[in-house]
Short mmCIF file of N, CA and C in Angstrom, two decimals:
data_model
loop_
_atom_site.label_atom_id
_atom_site.label_comp_id
_atom_site.label_asym_id
_atom_site.label_seq_id
_atom_site.Cartn_x
_atom_site.Cartn_y
_atom_site.Cartn_z
N MET A 1 198.42 25.72 64.81
CA MET A 1 199.33 25.69 63.72
C MET A 1 199.93 26.96 63.55
N THR A 2 201.34 26.97 63.59
CA THR A 2 202.20 27.98 63.25
C THR A 2 203.24 27.78 62.27
N HIS A 3 203.83 28.74 61.77
CA HIS A 3 204.92 28.54 60.80
C HIS A 3 205.99 27.68 61.67
N THR A 4 206.32 26.60 61.10
CA THR A 4 207.24 25.67 61.92
C THR A 4 208.06 24.83 60.95
N THR A 5 209.24 24.48 61.53
CA THR A 5 210.09 23.41 60.84
C THR A 5 209.73 22.00 61.24
N THR A 6 208.84 21.92 62.10
CA THR A 6 208.35 20.51 62.52
C THR A 6 207.87 19.83 61.35
N PRO A 7 208.13 18.63 61.08
CA PRO A 7 207.59 17.86 59.99
C PRO A 7 206.12 17.63 60.19
N GLN A 8 205.33 18.09 59.11
CA GLN A 8 203.90 18.05 59.17
C GLN A 8 203.41 17.23 57.93
N ALA A 9 202.77 16.03 58.19
CA ALA A 9 202.13 15.39 57.10
C ALA A 9 200.73 15.69 56.69
N LEU A 10 200.48 15.53 55.43
CA LEU A 10 199.15 15.80 54.90
C LEU A 10 198.59 14.36 54.68
N LEU A 11 197.42 14.12 55.32
CA LEU A 11 196.71 12.90 55.14
C LEU A 11 195.57 13.04 54.32
N LEU A 12 195.48 12.35 53.17
CA LEU A 12 194.38 12.41 52.23
C LEU A 12 193.63 11.09 52.51
N ILE A 13 192.47 11.28 52.88
CA ILE A 13 191.62 9.98 53.38
C ILE A 13 190.58 9.72 52.23
N ASP A 14 190.77 8.45 51.94
CA ASP A 14 189.66 7.77 50.95
C ASP A 14 189.27 8.51 49.84
N LEU A 15 190.17 9.18 49.18
CA LEU A 15 189.92 9.95 47.79
C LEU A 15 190.01 8.84 46.61
N GLN A 16 188.99 8.07 46.70
CA GLN A 16 188.90 6.95 45.86
C GLN A 16 187.76 7.10 44.90
N ARG A 17 187.58 6.45 43.77
CA ARG A 17 186.70 6.55 42.73
C ARG A 17 185.36 6.24 43.23
N GLY A 18 185.19 5.28 44.19
CA GLY A 18 183.90 4.98 44.67
C GLY A 18 183.16 6.01 45.30
N MET A 19 183.90 7.08 45.80
CA MET A 19 183.22 8.16 46.45
C MET A 19 182.31 9.01 45.55
N ALA A 20 182.45 8.81 44.28
CA ALA A 20 181.66 9.49 43.18
C ALA A 20 180.49 8.61 42.75
N ASP A 21 180.39 7.37 43.32
CA ASP A 21 179.33 6.47 42.96
C ASP A 21 177.97 7.13 43.45
N PRO A 22 176.99 7.02 42.58
CA PRO A 22 175.72 7.59 42.94
C PRO A 22 175.11 7.02 44.21
N LYS A 23 175.45 5.84 44.61
CA LYS A 23 174.88 5.31 45.69
C LYS A 23 175.22 6.04 47.15
N THR A 24 176.30 6.82 46.98
CA THR A 24 176.76 7.59 48.15
C THR A 24 175.75 8.70 48.57
N GLY A 25 175.04 9.21 47.49
CA GLY A 25 173.87 10.18 47.77
C GLY A 25 174.48 11.67 47.74
N ARG A 26 173.65 12.51 48.19
CA ARG A 26 173.87 13.99 48.11
C ARG A 26 174.99 14.37 49.10
N ARG A 27 175.91 15.21 48.67
CA ARG A 27 177.01 15.63 49.57
C ARG A 27 177.09 17.10 49.64
N ASN A 28 177.96 17.56 50.65
CA ASN A 28 178.21 18.95 50.80
C ASN A 28 179.58 19.27 50.26
N ASN A 29 180.01 20.50 50.31
CA ASN A 29 181.30 21.03 49.91
C ASN A 29 181.75 20.54 48.57
N PRO A 30 181.01 21.05 47.55
CA PRO A 30 181.35 20.54 46.13
C PRO A 30 182.78 21.03 45.74
N GLN A 31 183.23 22.08 46.43
CA GLN A 31 184.68 22.54 46.12
C GLN A 31 185.70 21.80 47.07
N ALA A 32 185.42 20.80 47.71
CA ALA A 32 186.49 20.07 48.51
C ALA A 32 187.55 19.57 47.73
N GLU A 33 187.38 19.00 46.62
CA GLU A 33 188.45 18.29 45.83
C GLU A 33 189.32 19.38 45.33
N ASP A 34 188.85 20.65 44.92
CA ASP A 34 189.67 21.66 44.52
C ASP A 34 190.63 22.07 45.69
N ASN A 35 189.97 22.16 46.80
CA ASN A 35 190.80 22.62 48.03
C ASN A 35 191.86 21.58 48.41
N ILE A 36 191.45 20.35 48.28
CA ILE A 36 192.45 19.26 48.55
C ILE A 36 193.56 19.25 47.52
N ALA A 37 193.28 19.56 46.27
CA ALA A 37 194.28 19.65 45.26
C ALA A 37 195.18 20.68 45.48
N ALA A 38 194.74 21.84 45.99
CA ALA A 38 195.56 22.99 46.35
C ALA A 38 196.52 22.71 47.48
N LEU A 39 195.96 22.12 48.56
CA LEU A 39 196.85 21.58 49.67
C LEU A 39 197.89 20.60 49.24
N LEU A 40 197.51 19.59 48.42
CA LEU A 40 198.33 18.62 47.81
C LEU A 40 199.50 19.28 47.10
N ALA A 41 199.20 20.27 46.29
CA ALA A 41 200.14 20.87 45.42
C ALA A 41 201.10 21.67 46.47
N ALA A 42 200.67 22.33 47.39
CA ALA A 42 201.50 23.04 48.32
C ALA A 42 202.51 22.10 49.15
N TRP A 43 201.91 21.00 49.55
CA TRP A 43 202.70 20.01 50.26
C TRP A 43 203.88 19.38 49.34
N ARG A 44 203.35 19.03 48.05
CA ARG A 44 204.49 18.50 47.20
C ARG A 44 205.39 19.54 46.77
N GLY A 45 204.98 20.80 46.62
CA GLY A 45 205.90 21.93 46.21
C GLY A 45 207.06 22.17 47.24
N ALA A 46 206.54 21.99 48.61
CA ALA A 46 207.42 22.29 49.64
C ALA A 46 208.25 21.01 50.08
N GLY A 47 207.95 19.87 49.41
CA GLY A 47 208.67 18.58 49.72
C GLY A 47 208.22 17.98 51.13
N ARG A 48 207.03 18.35 51.54
CA ARG A 48 206.54 17.90 52.86
C ARG A 48 205.97 16.38 52.74
N PRO A 49 205.84 15.65 53.69
CA PRO A 49 205.32 14.29 53.59
C PRO A 49 203.80 14.24 53.33
N VAL A 50 203.49 13.35 52.36
CA VAL A 50 202.09 13.28 52.08
C VAL A 50 201.71 11.68 52.29
N VAL A 51 200.56 11.43 52.92
CA VAL A 51 200.15 10.02 53.23
C VAL A 51 198.76 9.92 52.47
N HIS A 52 198.64 8.90 51.66
CA HIS A 52 197.33 8.68 51.07
C HIS A 52 196.70 7.41 51.75
N VAL A 53 195.53 7.65 52.29
CA VAL A 53 194.87 6.61 53.00
C VAL A 53 193.68 5.93 52.17
N ARG A 54 193.71 4.66 51.88
CA ARG A 54 192.83 4.01 50.95
C ARG A 54 191.91 2.91 51.74
N HIS A 55 190.67 3.07 51.58
CA HIS A 55 189.71 2.16 52.28
C HIS A 55 189.57 0.81 51.35
N LEU A 56 189.90 -0.24 51.90
CA LEU A 56 189.69 -1.54 51.18
C LEU A 56 188.61 -2.29 51.88
N SER A 57 187.40 -2.50 51.53
CA SER A 57 186.29 -3.12 52.21
C SER A 57 186.50 -4.56 52.39
N ARG A 58 186.01 -5.15 53.34
CA ARG A 58 185.79 -6.67 53.67
C ARG A 58 184.66 -7.22 53.06
N SER A 59 183.85 -6.24 52.45
CA SER A 59 182.55 -6.77 51.95
C SER A 59 182.56 -6.80 50.45
N PRO A 60 182.35 -7.98 49.88
CA PRO A 60 182.56 -8.09 48.23
C PRO A 60 181.40 -7.18 47.65
N GLU A 61 180.41 -6.72 48.24
CA GLU A 61 179.36 -5.88 47.71
C GLU A 61 179.68 -4.43 47.69
N SER A 62 180.74 -4.09 48.41
CA SER A 62 181.12 -2.74 48.41
C SER A 62 181.91 -2.14 47.13
N VAL A 63 181.55 -0.86 46.92
CA VAL A 63 182.43 -0.29 45.88
C VAL A 63 183.88 -0.25 46.15
N PHE A 64 184.27 -0.41 47.47
CA PHE A 64 185.72 -0.35 47.91
C PHE A 64 186.29 -1.75 48.05
N TRP A 65 185.68 -2.80 47.50
CA TRP A 65 186.25 -4.15 47.35
C TRP A 65 187.41 -4.02 46.61
N PRO A 66 188.61 -4.63 47.07
CA PRO A 66 189.87 -4.67 46.36
C PRO A 66 189.71 -5.14 44.99
N GLY A 67 190.32 -4.41 44.03
CA GLY A 67 190.32 -4.94 42.58
C GLY A 67 189.25 -4.21 41.78
N GLN A 68 188.28 -3.50 42.40
CA GLN A 68 187.21 -2.84 41.72
C GLN A 68 187.57 -1.43 41.43
N VAL A 69 187.00 -0.88 40.40
CA VAL A 69 187.33 0.43 40.11
C VAL A 69 187.07 1.46 41.15
N GLY A 70 186.08 1.24 42.08
CA GLY A 70 185.73 2.04 43.11
C GLY A 70 186.79 2.19 44.23
N ALA A 71 187.68 1.18 44.26
CA ALA A 71 188.77 1.14 45.26
C ALA A 71 190.04 2.00 44.81
N GLU A 72 190.07 2.23 43.49
CA GLU A 72 191.18 3.01 42.99
C GLU A 72 191.13 4.44 43.34
N PHE A 73 192.28 5.05 43.45
CA PHE A 73 192.37 6.47 43.75
C PHE A 73 191.82 7.34 42.66
N GLN A 74 191.33 8.38 42.94
CA GLN A 74 190.80 9.37 42.05
C GLN A 74 192.06 9.89 41.24
N ALA A 75 192.06 9.94 39.97
CA ALA A 75 193.26 10.30 39.16
C ALA A 75 194.08 11.50 39.72
N ARG A 76 193.32 12.50 40.03
CA ARG A 76 194.02 13.77 40.55
C ARG A 76 194.66 13.68 41.92
N PHE A 77 194.45 12.60 42.59
CA PHE A 77 194.98 12.29 43.85
C PHE A 77 195.81 11.15 43.91
N ALA A 78 196.17 10.62 42.78
CA ALA A 78 197.08 9.32 42.69
C ALA A 78 198.42 9.70 43.34
N PRO A 79 198.75 8.72 44.27
CA PRO A 79 200.06 8.80 44.93
C PRO A 79 201.30 8.96 43.99
N LEU A 80 202.26 9.82 44.37
CA LEU A 80 203.59 9.79 43.64
C LEU A 80 204.36 8.54 44.26
N PRO A 81 205.38 8.01 43.59
CA PRO A 81 206.13 6.92 44.07
C PRO A 81 206.74 7.23 45.39
N THR A 82 207.00 8.45 45.58
CA THR A 82 207.71 8.76 46.94
C THR A 82 206.77 9.05 48.01
N GLU A 83 205.35 8.94 47.86
CA GLU A 83 204.43 9.17 48.82
C GLU A 83 203.92 7.90 49.53
N HIS A 84 203.65 7.88 50.82
CA HIS A 84 203.20 6.71 51.51
C HIS A 84 201.78 6.39 51.32
N VAL A 85 201.44 5.20 51.22
CA VAL A 85 200.01 4.63 51.03
C VAL A 85 199.70 3.90 52.13
N VAL A 86 198.58 4.09 52.84
CA VAL A 86 198.07 3.27 53.92
C VAL A 86 196.79 2.59 53.51
N ASP A 87 196.71 1.37 53.62
CA ASP A 87 195.31 0.57 53.42
C ASP A 87 194.74 0.37 54.67
N LYS A 88 193.46 0.65 54.70
CA LYS A 88 192.75 0.35 55.94
C LYS A 88 191.41 -0.45 55.56
N ASN A 89 190.90 -1.17 56.53
CA ASN A 89 189.67 -1.94 56.45
C ASN A 89 188.55 -1.39 57.31
N VAL A 90 188.87 -0.38 58.16
CA VAL A 90 187.85 0.17 59.13
C VAL A 90 187.97 1.72 58.88
N THR A 91 187.11 2.38 59.67
CA THR A 91 187.16 3.89 59.53
C THR A 91 188.42 4.53 59.86
N ASP A 92 189.10 4.18 60.92
CA ASP A 92 190.18 4.71 61.48
C ASP A 92 191.57 4.26 60.82
N ALA A 93 192.27 5.26 60.19
CA ALA A 93 193.51 5.09 59.52
C ALA A 93 194.58 4.49 60.32
N PHE A 94 194.48 4.60 61.78
CA PHE A 94 195.56 4.00 62.59
C PHE A 94 195.40 2.65 63.00
N VAL A 95 194.21 1.98 62.73
CA VAL A 95 193.92 0.63 63.24
C VAL A 95 194.65 -0.30 62.29
N CYS A 96 195.58 -1.15 62.81
CA CYS A 96 196.20 -2.22 62.04
C CYS A 96 196.89 -1.75 60.86
N SER A 97 197.34 -0.46 60.73
CA SER A 97 197.87 -0.08 59.39
C SER A 97 199.37 0.27 59.46
N GLY A 98 199.94 0.36 60.62
CA GLY A 98 201.33 0.89 60.77
C GLY A 98 201.58 2.29 60.65
N LEU A 99 200.45 3.05 60.53
CA LEU A 99 200.52 4.52 60.22
C LEU A 99 201.23 5.22 61.41
N GLU A 100 200.87 4.92 62.68
CA GLU A 100 201.49 5.49 63.89
C GLU A 100 202.99 5.41 63.83
N ARG A 101 203.44 4.14 63.63
CA ARG A 101 204.93 3.89 63.59
C ARG A 101 205.58 4.59 62.41
N TRP A 102 204.90 4.60 61.31
CA TRP A 102 205.54 5.37 60.10
C TRP A 102 205.81 6.77 60.40
N LEU A 103 204.92 7.36 61.11
CA LEU A 103 204.90 8.81 61.43
C LEU A 103 206.05 8.97 62.49
N HIS A 104 205.95 8.23 63.49
CA HIS A 104 206.99 8.39 64.56
C HIS A 104 208.40 8.16 64.05
N VAL A 105 208.72 7.18 63.25
CA VAL A 105 209.99 6.94 62.68
C VAL A 105 210.50 8.19 61.96
N ARG A 106 209.59 8.93 61.26
CA ARG A 106 210.03 10.16 60.59
C ARG A 106 209.91 11.45 61.41
N GLY A 107 209.63 11.28 62.63
CA GLY A 107 209.60 12.46 63.64
C GLY A 107 208.41 13.35 63.21
N ILE A 108 207.43 12.84 62.62
CA ILE A 108 206.24 13.61 62.20
C ILE A 108 205.29 13.68 63.51
N ARG A 109 204.95 14.96 63.96
CA ARG A 109 204.15 15.06 65.11
C ARG A 109 202.97 15.89 64.83
N GLU A 110 202.80 16.50 63.62
CA GLU A 110 201.75 17.31 63.24
C GLU A 110 201.10 16.59 62.04
N LEU A 111 199.71 16.58 62.01
CA LEU A 111 199.04 16.13 60.85
C LEU A 111 197.89 16.97 60.39
N VAL A 112 197.73 17.20 59.05
CA VAL A 112 196.62 17.91 58.41
C VAL A 112 195.91 16.96 57.69
N ILE A 113 194.65 16.75 58.16
CA ILE A 113 193.74 15.78 57.60
C ILE A 113 192.75 16.42 56.56
N VAL A 114 192.53 15.67 55.43
CA VAL A 114 191.55 16.08 54.40
C VAL A 114 190.92 14.82 53.94
N GLY A 115 189.82 14.98 53.23
CA GLY A 115 189.22 13.78 52.56
C GLY A 115 187.85 13.53 52.99
N VAL A 116 187.49 12.30 52.91
CA VAL A 116 186.06 11.88 52.96
C VAL A 116 186.01 10.57 53.89
N SER A 117 184.86 10.29 54.54
CA SER A 117 183.75 11.37 54.78
C SER A 117 184.03 11.87 56.19
N THR A 118 183.61 13.10 56.29
CA THR A 118 183.89 13.84 57.55
C THR A 118 183.58 13.14 58.85
N ASN A 119 182.29 12.57 58.78
CA ASN A 119 181.73 11.81 60.04
C ASN A 119 182.09 10.50 60.17
N TYR A 120 182.91 9.90 59.20
CA TYR A 120 183.37 8.59 59.32
C TYR A 120 184.88 8.47 59.46
N SER A 121 185.58 8.32 58.36
CA SER A 121 186.96 8.15 58.35
C SER A 121 187.79 9.32 58.80
N VAL A 122 187.35 10.49 58.36
CA VAL A 122 188.02 11.70 58.80
C VAL A 122 188.00 11.93 60.39
N GLU A 123 186.77 11.74 60.84
CA GLU A 123 186.56 11.89 62.36
C GLU A 123 187.22 10.94 63.03
N ALA A 124 187.14 9.59 62.74
CA ALA A 124 187.76 8.50 63.46
C ALA A 124 189.18 8.68 63.42
N THR A 125 189.85 9.03 62.30
CA THR A 125 191.27 9.15 62.10
C THR A 125 191.85 10.34 63.15
N ALA A 126 190.98 11.42 63.01
CA ALA A 126 191.40 12.63 63.77
C ALA A 126 191.26 12.39 65.29
N ARG A 127 190.27 11.57 65.68
CA ARG A 127 190.10 11.30 67.13
C ARG A 127 191.29 10.46 67.55
N SER A 128 191.75 9.47 66.82
CA SER A 128 192.83 8.73 67.19
C SER A 128 194.23 9.43 67.09
N ALA A 129 194.41 10.30 66.21
CA ALA A 129 195.44 11.19 66.09
C ALA A 129 195.71 12.08 67.30
N GLY A 130 194.55 12.69 67.76
CA GLY A 130 194.57 13.56 68.93
C GLY A 130 194.86 12.82 70.14
N ASN A 131 194.19 11.57 70.20
CA ASN A 131 194.43 10.70 71.38
C ASN A 131 195.82 10.19 71.48
N LEU A 132 196.43 9.98 70.35
CA LEU A 132 197.87 9.54 70.27
C LEU A 132 198.83 10.68 70.54
N GLY A 133 198.46 11.88 70.69
CA GLY A 133 199.37 13.03 70.95
C GLY A 133 199.77 13.74 69.67
N PHE A 134 199.25 13.54 68.60
CA PHE A 134 199.70 14.18 67.40
C PHE A 134 198.97 15.54 67.45
N ALA A 135 199.60 16.72 67.01
CA ALA A 135 198.85 18.00 66.80
C ALA A 135 198.14 17.85 65.51
N THR A 136 196.81 17.86 65.57
CA THR A 136 195.94 17.39 64.53
C THR A 136 195.09 18.61 64.02
N PHE A 137 195.08 18.79 62.69
CA PHE A 137 194.31 19.95 62.15
C PHE A 137 193.47 19.20 60.93
N VAL A 138 192.11 19.60 61.01
CA VAL A 138 191.18 19.01 60.02
C VAL A 138 190.77 20.20 59.25
N VAL A 139 190.76 20.09 57.95
CA VAL A 139 190.43 21.19 57.11
C VAL A 139 188.97 21.16 56.71
N SER A 140 188.20 22.09 57.19
CA SER A 140 186.75 22.01 57.12
C SER A 140 186.28 22.04 55.65
N ASP A 141 186.84 22.81 54.73
CA ASP A 141 186.47 22.87 53.37
C ASP A 141 187.25 22.01 52.43
N ALA A 142 187.89 21.02 52.90
CA ALA A 142 188.65 20.03 52.22
C ALA A 142 188.29 18.68 52.73
N THR A 143 187.12 18.65 53.38
CA THR A 143 186.47 17.37 53.73
C THR A 143 184.99 17.55 53.30
N PHE A 144 184.39 16.39 53.18
CA PHE A 144 182.95 16.46 52.84
C PHE A 144 182.18 15.15 53.23
N THR A 145 180.91 15.13 53.37
CA THR A 145 180.16 14.03 53.73
C THR A 145 178.88 13.94 52.98
N PHE A 146 177.95 13.10 53.39
CA PHE A 146 176.75 12.86 52.67
C PHE A 146 175.45 13.03 53.50
N ASP A 147 174.34 13.16 52.93
CA ASP A 147 173.09 13.18 53.73
C ASP A 147 173.01 11.91 54.45
N MET A 148 172.46 11.89 55.73
CA MET A 148 172.42 10.68 56.50
C MET A 148 171.19 10.71 57.35
N GLN A 149 170.57 9.46 57.41
CA GLN A 149 169.35 9.32 58.34
C GLN A 149 169.87 9.13 59.79
N ASP A 150 169.26 9.77 60.62
CA ASP A 150 169.55 9.68 62.11
C ASP A 150 168.75 8.49 62.69
N LEU A 151 168.94 8.17 63.95
CA LEU A 151 168.35 7.09 64.57
C LEU A 151 166.79 7.26 64.67
N SER A 152 166.27 8.39 64.64
CA SER A 152 164.75 8.69 64.65
C SER A 152 164.19 8.59 63.30
N GLY A 153 165.15 8.39 62.26
CA GLY A 153 164.60 8.20 60.79
C GLY A 153 164.46 9.54 60.18
N THR A 154 165.04 10.59 60.72
CA THR A 154 164.96 11.99 60.05
C THR A 154 166.22 11.94 59.18
N LEU A 155 166.05 12.52 57.99
CA LEU A 155 167.19 12.64 57.01
C LEU A 155 167.84 14.04 57.38
N ARG A 156 169.03 13.85 57.69
CA ARG A 156 169.86 15.14 58.01
C ARG A 156 170.69 15.43 56.65
N PRO A 157 170.73 16.81 56.40
CA PRO A 157 171.51 17.27 55.31
C PRO A 157 173.02 17.09 55.67
N ALA A 158 173.65 16.83 54.62
CA ALA A 158 175.10 16.62 54.68
C ALA A 158 175.88 17.78 55.42
N GLU A 159 175.32 19.03 55.05
CA GLU A 159 175.91 20.22 55.74
C GLU A 159 175.81 20.02 57.34
N ASP A 160 174.72 19.61 57.73
CA ASP A 160 174.54 19.48 59.17
C ASP A 160 175.36 18.32 59.73
N VAL A 161 175.49 17.28 59.06
CA VAL A 161 176.25 16.18 59.48
C VAL A 161 177.67 16.53 59.70
N HIS A 162 178.15 17.30 58.54
CA HIS A 162 179.55 17.79 58.50
C HIS A 162 179.89 18.64 59.64
N LEU A 163 179.05 19.66 59.82
CA LEU A 163 179.23 20.63 60.89
C LEU A 163 179.23 19.94 62.27
N MET A 164 178.34 19.00 62.59
CA MET A 164 178.32 18.30 63.91
C MET A 164 179.72 17.57 64.04
N SER A 165 180.10 16.84 62.93
CA SER A 165 181.30 16.05 63.04
C SER A 165 182.53 17.00 63.29
N LEU A 166 182.66 18.10 62.67
CA LEU A 166 183.68 18.97 62.89
C LEU A 166 183.66 19.50 64.29
N SER A 167 182.34 19.86 64.77
CA SER A 167 182.25 20.35 66.21
C SER A 167 182.66 19.31 67.14
N ASN A 168 182.40 18.16 66.90
CA ASN A 168 182.87 17.04 67.77
C ASN A 168 184.35 16.95 68.01
N LEU A 169 185.10 17.37 66.86
CA LEU A 169 186.60 17.21 66.88
C LEU A 169 187.21 18.54 67.53
N GLN A 170 186.63 19.70 67.26
CA GLN A 170 187.17 20.93 67.57
C GLN A 170 187.59 21.04 69.04
N GLY A 171 188.92 21.36 69.41
CA GLY A 171 189.30 21.56 70.61
C GLY A 171 189.73 20.30 71.35
N GLU A 172 188.95 19.32 71.29
CA GLU A 172 189.25 18.04 72.11
C GLU A 172 190.20 17.15 71.40
N TYR A 173 190.10 16.94 70.02
CA TYR A 173 190.91 16.10 69.32
C TYR A 173 191.76 16.80 68.20
N ALA A 174 191.19 17.84 67.68
CA ALA A 174 191.88 18.51 66.55
C ALA A 174 191.56 20.07 66.57
N THR A 175 192.20 20.84 65.67
CA THR A 175 191.91 22.20 65.49
C THR A 175 191.24 22.16 64.08
N VAL A 176 190.02 22.87 63.89
CA VAL A 176 189.49 22.91 62.57
C VAL A 176 189.92 24.21 61.93
N LEU A 177 190.38 24.12 60.76
CA LEU A 177 190.80 25.35 59.95
C LEU A 177 190.26 25.30 58.59
N SER A 178 190.37 26.32 57.80
CA SER A 178 189.95 26.35 56.42
C SER A 178 191.19 26.09 55.56
N THR A 179 191.07 25.85 54.33
CA THR A 179 192.11 25.63 53.36
C THR A 179 192.99 26.98 53.36
N ALA A 180 192.26 28.16 53.28
CA ALA A 180 192.98 29.34 53.27
C ALA A 180 193.93 29.55 54.47
N GLU A 181 193.46 29.17 55.59
CA GLU A 181 194.15 29.36 56.83
C GLU A 181 195.43 28.36 56.86
N VAL A 182 195.17 27.20 56.34
CA VAL A 182 196.32 26.32 56.31
C VAL A 182 197.33 26.71 55.30
N LEU A 183 196.92 27.16 54.17
CA LEU A 183 197.96 27.71 53.10
C LEU A 183 198.62 28.98 53.60
N VAL A 184 197.98 29.76 54.31
CA VAL A 184 198.75 31.07 54.90
C VAL A 184 199.82 30.55 55.86
N LEU A 185 199.51 29.57 56.59
CA LEU A 185 200.46 29.09 57.61
C LEU A 185 201.53 28.08 57.05
N ASN A 186 201.23 27.64 55.82
CA ASN A 186 202.15 26.71 55.15
C ASN A 186 202.24 27.02 53.66
N PRO A 187 202.96 28.19 53.46
CA PRO A 187 203.10 28.63 52.08
C PRO A 187 203.94 27.69 51.21
#
């Protein structure tokens, strides 16, 4: 990422009220929402494109079932009328959503990805973005995840799950940067 006039979209993934549900468990990066808010303010202040990705579950038992409070955007990340909203039913924001076409029509070739959760929707979306040829940046301290049990039954702390997910992305699919690094490059 360099200072550029190339259109660069900020993708906010799954910043919905259901992510604060106690069922989600212990998480990492308690400052992530503040970092996301700083990035969102910078993008809005510069008039850059912002895309809000919302997960709408296919399971009526999910906190993300349409029409439930959990599916609503968190108040501080509510989209403005001029900002694009993408609804998805799977982890990857590019699947059956029209996102790729929306970006191409606007000449957007660079994506900055923030949100939740790192090892699910953030990672899936970043992998697709990289595979589709977008210059993709994932903001490490503006994403977070939750403790997770591995296949052997061992509970892995959110910090480890987060770091492994970002490590999976670095270099192959995306460039991982901090909020401060992104803000320096995008004043």
